[in-house]
Short mmCIF file of N, CA and C in Angstrom, two decimals:
data_model
loop_
_atom_site.label_atom_id
_atom_site.label_comp_id
_atom_site.label_asym_id
_atom_site.label_seq_id
_atom_site.Cartn_x
_atom_site.Cartn_y
_atom_site.Cartn_z
N MET A 1 -11.17 -28.39 -16.85
CA MET A 1 -12.10 -27.31 -17.11
C MET A 1 -11.31 -26.03 -17.41
N MET A 2 -11.70 -25.35 -18.44
CA MET A 2 -11.09 -24.07 -18.83
C MET A 2 -11.58 -22.99 -17.88
N ALA A 3 -10.66 -22.22 -17.38
CA ALA A 3 -11.02 -21.16 -16.44
C ALA A 3 -11.00 -19.80 -17.13
N ARG A 4 -11.99 -19.01 -16.82
CA ARG A 4 -12.05 -17.61 -17.28
C ARG A 4 -12.16 -16.78 -16.01
N TYR A 5 -11.12 -15.99 -15.76
CA TYR A 5 -11.06 -15.19 -14.55
C TYR A 5 -11.46 -13.75 -14.86
N THR A 6 -12.19 -13.17 -13.96
CA THR A 6 -12.57 -11.76 -14.06
C THR A 6 -12.23 -11.12 -12.72
N LEU A 7 -11.52 -10.02 -12.78
CA LEU A 7 -11.20 -9.27 -11.57
C LEU A 7 -11.95 -7.95 -11.63
N ILE A 8 -12.76 -7.71 -10.63
CA ILE A 8 -13.52 -6.46 -10.53
C ILE A 8 -12.94 -5.67 -9.36
N ALA A 9 -12.54 -4.45 -9.65
CA ALA A 9 -12.01 -3.54 -8.62
C ALA A 9 -12.97 -2.36 -8.53
N HIS A 10 -13.67 -2.27 -7.41
CA HIS A 10 -14.64 -1.20 -7.21
C HIS A 10 -14.25 -0.38 -5.99
N LYS A 11 -14.16 0.93 -6.20
CA LYS A 11 -13.86 1.86 -5.11
C LYS A 11 -15.02 2.84 -5.03
N PRO A 12 -15.81 2.77 -3.99
CA PRO A 12 -16.96 3.67 -3.90
C PRO A 12 -16.52 5.11 -3.59
N GLU A 13 -17.35 6.05 -4.00
CA GLU A 13 -17.11 7.43 -3.61
C GLU A 13 -17.22 7.50 -2.10
N SER A 14 -16.40 8.33 -1.49
CA SER A 14 -16.43 8.44 -0.03
C SER A 14 -16.06 9.85 0.38
N SER A 15 -16.36 10.16 1.63
CA SER A 15 -16.11 11.50 2.15
C SER A 15 -15.66 11.41 3.60
N ASP A 16 -14.95 12.43 4.01
CA ASP A 16 -14.53 12.54 5.41
C ASP A 16 -15.22 13.76 5.99
N TYR A 17 -15.94 13.55 7.06
CA TYR A 17 -16.64 14.64 7.73
C TYR A 17 -16.11 14.78 9.15
N CYS A 18 -16.04 15.99 9.62
CA CYS A 18 -15.71 16.28 11.00
C CYS A 18 -16.74 17.26 11.51
N ARG A 19 -17.52 16.86 12.49
CA ARG A 19 -18.58 17.70 13.06
C ARG A 19 -19.49 18.24 11.97
N ASN A 20 -19.90 17.35 11.08
CA ASN A 20 -20.80 17.64 9.97
C ASN A 20 -20.22 18.60 8.94
N CYS A 21 -18.93 18.82 8.95
CA CYS A 21 -18.27 19.64 7.93
C CYS A 21 -17.49 18.71 7.01
N LEU A 22 -17.65 18.92 5.72
CA LEU A 22 -16.92 18.11 4.75
C LEU A 22 -15.46 18.50 4.77
N MET A 23 -14.60 17.54 5.09
CA MET A 23 -13.16 17.79 5.14
C MET A 23 -12.47 17.34 3.85
N ALA A 24 -12.96 16.26 3.26
CA ALA A 24 -12.38 15.74 2.03
C ALA A 24 -13.40 14.83 1.36
N SER A 25 -13.34 14.78 0.05
CA SER A 25 -14.17 13.81 -0.67
C SER A 25 -13.28 13.08 -1.67
N TYR A 26 -13.62 11.83 -1.89
CA TYR A 26 -12.80 10.97 -2.73
C TYR A 26 -13.66 10.38 -3.83
N SER A 27 -13.14 10.39 -5.06
CA SER A 27 -13.89 9.83 -6.18
C SER A 27 -13.88 8.32 -6.14
N GLY A 28 -14.90 7.77 -6.73
CA GLY A 28 -14.97 6.34 -6.87
C GLY A 28 -14.24 5.89 -8.14
N ASP A 29 -14.13 4.60 -8.29
CA ASP A 29 -13.45 4.05 -9.46
C ASP A 29 -14.01 2.65 -9.69
N PHE A 30 -13.94 2.22 -10.93
CA PHE A 30 -14.38 0.88 -11.28
C PHE A 30 -13.50 0.39 -12.42
N GLU A 31 -12.90 -0.77 -12.24
CA GLU A 31 -12.10 -1.38 -13.30
C GLU A 31 -12.41 -2.87 -13.32
N MET A 32 -12.31 -3.43 -14.52
CA MET A 32 -12.57 -4.86 -14.66
C MET A 32 -11.64 -5.40 -15.74
N GLU A 33 -11.02 -6.54 -15.45
CA GLU A 33 -10.16 -7.21 -16.42
C GLU A 33 -10.54 -8.68 -16.48
N HIS A 34 -10.37 -9.26 -17.66
CA HIS A 34 -10.65 -10.68 -17.89
C HIS A 34 -9.39 -11.35 -18.40
N SER A 35 -9.24 -12.63 -18.05
CA SER A 35 -8.10 -13.37 -18.56
C SER A 35 -8.31 -14.86 -18.31
N ASN A 36 -7.57 -15.66 -19.05
CA ASN A 36 -7.54 -17.10 -18.79
C ASN A 36 -6.45 -17.45 -17.79
N SER A 37 -5.71 -16.42 -17.36
CA SER A 37 -4.59 -16.62 -16.43
C SER A 37 -4.70 -15.65 -15.26
N LEU A 38 -4.51 -16.15 -14.07
CA LEU A 38 -4.54 -15.27 -12.90
C LEU A 38 -3.40 -14.26 -12.95
N ASP A 39 -2.23 -14.70 -13.38
CA ASP A 39 -1.07 -13.81 -13.39
C ASP A 39 -1.28 -12.59 -14.28
N ALA A 40 -2.13 -12.70 -15.28
CA ALA A 40 -2.43 -11.55 -16.14
C ALA A 40 -3.21 -10.48 -15.38
N LEU A 41 -3.82 -10.85 -14.27
CA LEU A 41 -4.61 -9.91 -13.46
C LEU A 41 -3.79 -9.31 -12.31
N ALA A 42 -2.56 -9.75 -12.18
CA ALA A 42 -1.72 -9.35 -11.04
C ALA A 42 -1.52 -7.84 -10.96
N GLY A 43 -1.33 -7.18 -12.09
CA GLY A 43 -1.09 -5.74 -12.08
C GLY A 43 -2.23 -4.97 -11.46
N LEU A 44 -3.46 -5.26 -11.87
CA LEU A 44 -4.64 -4.58 -11.32
C LEU A 44 -4.79 -4.90 -9.84
N TRP A 45 -4.64 -6.17 -9.47
CA TRP A 45 -4.79 -6.56 -8.06
C TRP A 45 -3.78 -5.81 -7.19
N LYS A 46 -2.51 -5.84 -7.60
CA LYS A 46 -1.46 -5.23 -6.79
C LYS A 46 -1.63 -3.71 -6.70
N ARG A 47 -2.00 -3.08 -7.82
CA ARG A 47 -2.16 -1.62 -7.81
C ARG A 47 -3.27 -1.20 -6.84
N CYS A 48 -4.40 -1.89 -6.92
CA CYS A 48 -5.53 -1.54 -6.05
C CYS A 48 -5.24 -1.89 -4.59
N ALA A 49 -4.65 -3.06 -4.35
CA ALA A 49 -4.32 -3.46 -2.98
C ALA A 49 -3.29 -2.50 -2.38
N SER A 50 -2.36 -2.05 -3.19
CA SER A 50 -1.35 -1.09 -2.72
C SER A 50 -2.00 0.24 -2.37
N GLN A 51 -2.92 0.71 -3.21
CA GLN A 51 -3.61 1.97 -2.92
C GLN A 51 -4.44 1.85 -1.64
N ASN A 52 -4.95 0.66 -1.35
CA ASN A 52 -5.72 0.46 -0.12
C ASN A 52 -4.86 0.63 1.13
N LEU A 53 -3.55 0.51 0.99
CA LEU A 53 -2.67 0.65 2.15
C LEU A 53 -2.34 2.11 2.47
N SER A 54 -2.74 3.03 1.60
CA SER A 54 -2.43 4.45 1.86
C SER A 54 -3.66 5.32 1.59
N LEU A 55 -4.76 4.96 2.22
CA LEU A 55 -5.99 5.71 2.04
C LEU A 55 -6.00 6.96 2.90
N GLY A 56 -6.72 7.96 2.42
CA GLY A 56 -6.90 9.18 3.21
C GLY A 56 -7.91 8.95 4.31
N ARG A 57 -7.98 9.88 5.21
CA ARG A 57 -8.93 9.79 6.33
C ARG A 57 -10.36 9.77 5.79
N GLY A 58 -11.11 8.75 6.15
CA GLY A 58 -12.49 8.62 5.70
C GLY A 58 -12.64 8.08 4.29
N GLU A 59 -11.53 7.72 3.65
CA GLU A 59 -11.58 7.23 2.27
C GLU A 59 -11.84 5.72 2.26
N ASP A 60 -12.79 5.31 1.45
CA ASP A 60 -13.04 3.89 1.26
C ASP A 60 -12.07 3.33 0.23
N GLY A 61 -11.64 2.11 0.46
CA GLY A 61 -10.68 1.47 -0.44
C GLY A 61 -11.37 0.65 -1.51
N TYR A 62 -10.54 0.00 -2.32
CA TYR A 62 -11.03 -0.86 -3.38
C TYR A 62 -11.57 -2.15 -2.79
N GLU A 63 -12.68 -2.60 -3.33
CA GLU A 63 -13.20 -3.93 -3.06
C GLU A 63 -12.79 -4.78 -4.26
N LEU A 64 -12.02 -5.81 -4.01
CA LEU A 64 -11.54 -6.67 -5.10
C LEU A 64 -12.35 -7.96 -5.12
N THR A 65 -12.97 -8.24 -6.25
CA THR A 65 -13.78 -9.44 -6.39
C THR A 65 -13.23 -10.25 -7.56
N LEU A 66 -12.84 -11.47 -7.27
CA LEU A 66 -12.34 -12.37 -8.30
C LEU A 66 -13.44 -13.36 -8.66
N LEU A 67 -13.78 -13.41 -9.95
CA LEU A 67 -14.77 -14.35 -10.44
C LEU A 67 -14.05 -15.46 -11.21
N ILE A 68 -14.52 -16.67 -11.01
CA ILE A 68 -14.03 -17.80 -11.79
C ILE A 68 -15.21 -18.33 -12.57
N ASN A 69 -15.14 -18.20 -13.88
CA ASN A 69 -16.25 -18.59 -14.75
C ASN A 69 -17.57 -18.00 -14.28
N GLY A 70 -17.50 -16.75 -13.84
CA GLY A 70 -18.70 -16.03 -13.42
C GLY A 70 -19.07 -16.18 -11.96
N TRP A 71 -18.43 -17.08 -11.25
CA TRP A 71 -18.74 -17.31 -9.83
C TRP A 71 -17.76 -16.52 -8.97
N PRO A 72 -18.25 -15.75 -8.00
CA PRO A 72 -17.33 -15.07 -7.06
C PRO A 72 -16.55 -16.11 -6.27
N LEU A 73 -15.26 -15.90 -6.18
CA LEU A 73 -14.39 -16.82 -5.45
C LEU A 73 -14.90 -17.03 -4.02
N ALA A 74 -15.37 -15.95 -3.41
CA ALA A 74 -15.85 -16.04 -2.02
C ALA A 74 -17.07 -16.95 -1.89
N ASP A 75 -17.81 -17.17 -2.98
CA ASP A 75 -19.00 -18.01 -2.93
C ASP A 75 -18.73 -19.47 -3.26
N ILE A 76 -17.51 -19.78 -3.66
CA ILE A 76 -17.18 -21.17 -4.00
C ILE A 76 -16.69 -21.87 -2.74
N PRO A 77 -17.39 -22.92 -2.31
CA PRO A 77 -16.97 -23.59 -1.07
C PRO A 77 -15.69 -24.40 -1.27
N ASP A 78 -15.08 -24.79 -0.15
CA ASP A 78 -13.87 -25.61 -0.20
C ASP A 78 -14.18 -27.03 -0.64
N GLU A 79 -15.37 -27.49 -0.32
CA GLU A 79 -15.82 -28.83 -0.71
C GLU A 79 -17.23 -28.72 -1.27
N PRO A 80 -17.61 -29.62 -2.19
CA PRO A 80 -18.96 -29.52 -2.76
C PRO A 80 -20.01 -29.68 -1.67
N GLU A 81 -20.87 -28.69 -1.58
CA GLU A 81 -21.96 -28.75 -0.61
C GLU A 81 -23.27 -28.84 -1.37
N GLU A 82 -24.23 -29.51 -0.78
CA GLU A 82 -25.48 -29.78 -1.48
C GLU A 82 -26.18 -28.52 -1.95
N TRP A 83 -26.27 -27.52 -1.10
CA TRP A 83 -26.96 -26.27 -1.48
C TRP A 83 -26.28 -25.60 -2.67
N TRP A 84 -24.97 -25.69 -2.68
CA TRP A 84 -24.20 -25.04 -3.75
C TRP A 84 -24.42 -25.78 -5.08
N LEU A 85 -24.41 -27.09 -5.03
CA LEU A 85 -24.65 -27.88 -6.23
C LEU A 85 -26.08 -27.66 -6.74
N GLU A 86 -27.06 -27.51 -5.83
CA GLU A 86 -28.44 -27.25 -6.23
C GLU A 86 -28.57 -25.88 -6.89
N GLU A 87 -27.71 -24.94 -6.53
CA GLU A 87 -27.75 -23.61 -7.14
C GLU A 87 -27.00 -23.58 -8.47
N GLY A 88 -26.49 -24.71 -8.91
CA GLY A 88 -25.82 -24.78 -10.20
C GLY A 88 -24.31 -24.75 -10.10
N GLY A 89 -23.79 -24.88 -8.91
CA GLY A 89 -22.35 -24.89 -8.73
C GLY A 89 -21.70 -26.09 -9.40
N ASP A 90 -20.57 -25.86 -10.02
CA ASP A 90 -19.84 -26.91 -10.72
C ASP A 90 -18.69 -27.38 -9.83
N PRO A 91 -18.63 -28.68 -9.52
CA PRO A 91 -17.54 -29.19 -8.67
C PRO A 91 -16.16 -28.88 -9.23
N ALA A 92 -16.04 -28.70 -10.53
CA ALA A 92 -14.73 -28.36 -11.13
C ALA A 92 -14.26 -26.99 -10.66
N LEU A 93 -15.18 -26.11 -10.30
CA LEU A 93 -14.80 -24.79 -9.81
C LEU A 93 -14.03 -24.88 -8.50
N ILE A 94 -14.34 -25.88 -7.70
CA ILE A 94 -13.66 -26.06 -6.42
C ILE A 94 -12.17 -26.31 -6.66
N GLU A 95 -11.87 -27.08 -7.71
CA GLU A 95 -10.47 -27.35 -8.03
C GLU A 95 -9.76 -26.09 -8.50
N LEU A 96 -10.49 -25.17 -9.13
CA LEU A 96 -9.90 -23.91 -9.58
C LEU A 96 -9.80 -22.89 -8.44
N ALA A 97 -10.69 -23.02 -7.47
CA ALA A 97 -10.74 -22.05 -6.37
C ALA A 97 -9.53 -22.14 -5.45
N THR A 98 -9.04 -23.34 -5.20
CA THR A 98 -7.91 -23.50 -4.29
C THR A 98 -6.67 -22.74 -4.77
N PRO A 99 -6.23 -22.92 -6.01
CA PRO A 99 -5.07 -22.14 -6.46
C PRO A 99 -5.39 -20.64 -6.55
N ALA A 100 -6.65 -20.29 -6.82
CA ALA A 100 -7.02 -18.88 -6.88
C ALA A 100 -6.92 -18.24 -5.50
N ARG A 101 -7.32 -18.95 -4.46
CA ARG A 101 -7.18 -18.43 -3.09
C ARG A 101 -5.70 -18.27 -2.73
N GLU A 102 -4.90 -19.25 -3.13
CA GLU A 102 -3.46 -19.15 -2.88
C GLU A 102 -2.87 -17.95 -3.62
N TRP A 103 -3.33 -17.72 -4.84
CA TRP A 103 -2.85 -16.60 -5.66
C TRP A 103 -3.20 -15.27 -5.00
N THR A 104 -4.45 -15.12 -4.54
CA THR A 104 -4.84 -13.85 -3.90
C THR A 104 -4.03 -13.63 -2.63
N GLY A 105 -3.78 -14.68 -1.88
CA GLY A 105 -2.94 -14.56 -0.68
C GLY A 105 -1.52 -14.16 -1.02
N ARG A 106 -0.99 -14.73 -2.09
CA ARG A 106 0.37 -14.39 -2.54
C ARG A 106 0.43 -12.94 -3.02
N MET A 107 -0.59 -12.50 -3.75
CA MET A 107 -0.62 -11.11 -4.22
C MET A 107 -0.64 -10.14 -3.04
N ASP A 108 -1.47 -10.43 -2.04
CA ASP A 108 -1.55 -9.56 -0.87
C ASP A 108 -0.23 -9.55 -0.10
N ALA A 109 0.41 -10.72 -0.01
CA ALA A 109 1.70 -10.80 0.69
C ALA A 109 2.77 -10.00 -0.06
N GLU A 110 2.77 -10.08 -1.39
CA GLU A 110 3.74 -9.31 -2.17
C GLU A 110 3.51 -7.81 -2.02
N VAL A 111 2.25 -7.39 -2.02
CA VAL A 111 1.94 -5.97 -1.85
C VAL A 111 2.39 -5.50 -0.46
N ALA A 112 2.13 -6.31 0.56
CA ALA A 112 2.54 -5.95 1.92
C ALA A 112 4.07 -5.86 2.00
N ALA A 113 4.77 -6.79 1.38
CA ALA A 113 6.24 -6.77 1.39
C ALA A 113 6.77 -5.54 0.65
N GLN A 114 6.17 -5.20 -0.48
CA GLN A 114 6.59 -4.02 -1.24
C GLN A 114 6.34 -2.74 -0.43
N GLU A 115 5.21 -2.69 0.25
CA GLU A 115 4.90 -1.51 1.07
C GLU A 115 5.88 -1.40 2.24
N HIS A 116 6.22 -2.54 2.84
CA HIS A 116 7.18 -2.55 3.94
C HIS A 116 8.55 -2.06 3.44
N ALA A 117 8.97 -2.55 2.27
CA ALA A 117 10.26 -2.14 1.70
C ALA A 117 10.24 -0.65 1.36
N ARG A 118 9.10 -0.16 0.84
CA ARG A 118 8.98 1.27 0.51
C ARG A 118 9.10 2.13 1.76
N LYS A 119 8.44 1.70 2.84
CA LYS A 119 8.51 2.45 4.09
C LYS A 119 9.93 2.44 4.66
N GLN A 120 10.60 1.29 4.59
CA GLN A 120 11.98 1.20 5.08
C GLN A 120 12.89 2.13 4.29
N LEU A 121 12.74 2.14 2.97
CA LEU A 121 13.55 3.01 2.13
C LEU A 121 13.28 4.48 2.45
N ALA A 122 12.01 4.83 2.66
CA ALA A 122 11.66 6.21 3.01
C ALA A 122 12.28 6.59 4.35
N GLU A 123 12.26 5.68 5.33
CA GLU A 123 12.86 5.94 6.63
C GLU A 123 14.37 6.11 6.51
N GLN A 124 15.00 5.25 5.71
CA GLN A 124 16.45 5.35 5.52
C GLN A 124 16.81 6.66 4.82
N THR A 125 16.03 7.03 3.82
CA THR A 125 16.27 8.27 3.10
C THR A 125 16.12 9.47 4.04
N GLU A 126 15.11 9.43 4.88
CA GLU A 126 14.90 10.52 5.85
C GLU A 126 16.04 10.57 6.86
N ALA A 127 16.51 9.41 7.32
CA ALA A 127 17.63 9.38 8.27
C ALA A 127 18.89 9.96 7.63
N VAL A 128 19.16 9.64 6.37
CA VAL A 128 20.32 10.19 5.67
C VAL A 128 20.18 11.70 5.53
N ARG A 129 18.97 12.17 5.19
CA ARG A 129 18.73 13.61 5.05
C ARG A 129 18.97 14.34 6.37
N ARG A 130 18.45 13.78 7.46
CA ARG A 130 18.65 14.40 8.79
C ARG A 130 20.12 14.41 9.17
N ARG A 131 20.83 13.31 8.87
CA ARG A 131 22.26 13.24 9.19
C ARG A 131 23.05 14.29 8.39
N ARG A 132 22.72 14.46 7.12
CA ARG A 132 23.38 15.47 6.30
C ARG A 132 23.11 16.87 6.84
N GLU A 133 21.87 17.11 7.23
CA GLU A 133 21.55 18.43 7.80
C GLU A 133 22.33 18.67 9.08
N ALA A 134 22.41 17.65 9.93
CA ALA A 134 23.15 17.78 11.19
C ALA A 134 24.63 18.02 10.91
N ASP A 135 25.19 17.28 9.93
CA ASP A 135 26.60 17.47 9.57
C ASP A 135 26.84 18.88 9.02
N ALA A 136 25.92 19.37 8.19
CA ALA A 136 26.06 20.72 7.62
C ALA A 136 25.98 21.77 8.73
N LEU A 137 25.06 21.58 9.66
CA LEU A 137 24.94 22.52 10.78
C LEU A 137 26.22 22.50 11.62
N GLU A 138 26.74 21.31 11.90
CA GLU A 138 27.96 21.21 12.69
C GLU A 138 29.12 21.90 11.95
N GLN A 139 29.20 21.71 10.64
CA GLN A 139 30.27 22.35 9.86
C GLN A 139 30.15 23.88 9.92
N ARG A 140 28.92 24.39 9.80
CA ARG A 140 28.71 25.84 9.88
C ARG A 140 29.11 26.36 11.26
N GLU A 141 28.75 25.62 12.30
CA GLU A 141 29.09 26.03 13.66
C GLU A 141 30.61 26.01 13.86
N ARG A 142 31.30 25.01 13.33
CA ARG A 142 32.76 24.95 13.43
C ARG A 142 33.40 26.13 12.71
N GLU A 143 32.88 26.44 11.53
CA GLU A 143 33.41 27.58 10.77
C GLU A 143 33.17 28.89 11.53
N GLU A 144 31.99 29.03 12.13
CA GLU A 144 31.68 30.23 12.91
C GLU A 144 32.60 30.31 14.13
N TYR A 145 32.81 29.17 14.78
CA TYR A 145 33.71 29.14 15.93
C TYR A 145 35.13 29.56 15.52
N ALA A 146 35.61 28.99 14.41
CA ALA A 146 36.96 29.31 13.93
C ALA A 146 37.06 30.80 13.59
N ARG A 147 36.00 31.34 12.97
CA ARG A 147 36.00 32.76 12.62
C ARG A 147 36.04 33.62 13.88
N LEU A 148 35.22 33.29 14.87
CA LEU A 148 35.19 34.06 16.11
C LEU A 148 36.49 33.91 16.89
N HIS A 149 37.04 32.70 16.89
CA HIS A 149 38.30 32.46 17.59
C HIS A 149 39.43 33.28 16.94
N ALA A 150 39.44 33.31 15.62
CA ALA A 150 40.47 34.09 14.92
C ALA A 150 40.29 35.59 15.20
N ARG A 151 39.08 36.03 15.33
CA ARG A 151 38.82 37.47 15.54
C ARG A 151 39.11 37.90 16.97
N PHE A 152 38.67 37.08 17.94
CA PHE A 152 38.78 37.50 19.34
C PHE A 152 39.88 36.79 20.10
N GLY A 153 40.43 35.72 19.53
CA GLY A 153 41.51 35.00 20.20
C GLY A 153 40.99 34.18 21.36
N ALA A 154 41.94 33.49 22.00
CA ALA A 154 41.60 32.67 23.15
C ALA A 154 41.42 33.56 24.36
N THR A 155 40.51 33.21 25.20
CA THR A 155 40.28 34.02 26.41
C THR A 155 40.51 33.16 27.63
N ARG A 156 40.91 33.88 28.73
CA ARG A 156 41.07 33.19 30.01
C ARG A 156 40.14 33.87 30.98
N GLY A 157 39.30 33.04 31.58
CA GLY A 157 38.41 33.59 32.60
C GLY A 157 37.52 34.69 32.02
N GLY A 158 37.22 34.59 30.77
CA GLY A 158 36.33 35.56 30.15
C GLY A 158 37.04 36.82 29.70
N ARG A 159 38.38 36.93 29.93
CA ARG A 159 39.11 38.13 29.49
C ARG A 159 40.15 37.75 28.47
N HIS A 160 40.61 38.75 27.68
CA HIS A 160 41.63 38.50 26.67
C HIS A 160 42.97 38.25 27.38
N ALA A 161 43.77 37.38 26.79
CA ALA A 161 45.06 37.05 27.36
C ALA A 161 46.07 38.13 27.09
#
């Protein structure tokens, strides 16, 4: 059976309120892509899933819906069930749904791994920045000490020698 995949990414408008005061509002978004290949939809899936990992306070994320030949993946059972077949379900869709579920799981795992790597890099960059600042401060303090030592000399018991 030829598969036609549709990925719908819907992000509803949302707002953040604190004690009935509007603190932030977020625009909604809607995107849809079609393809005969799941991998052609990977860019949209990953971009939206990645944005869902860094939402603002009170912001709703993207709802990702994958359709296979017009059927939502979530509505396709793992095995042919009588009610589903009576509603017009095609048993061939079940064979397409298994790799599609694996694909969505793989996409989410890749996004999570990329986000983890991004956070690690940001932490490492921040640690390097803090270390450089500490080194620069120590260098300035050493220079100030050397300048004061040269000006006032060594002291014993708080008095000049």
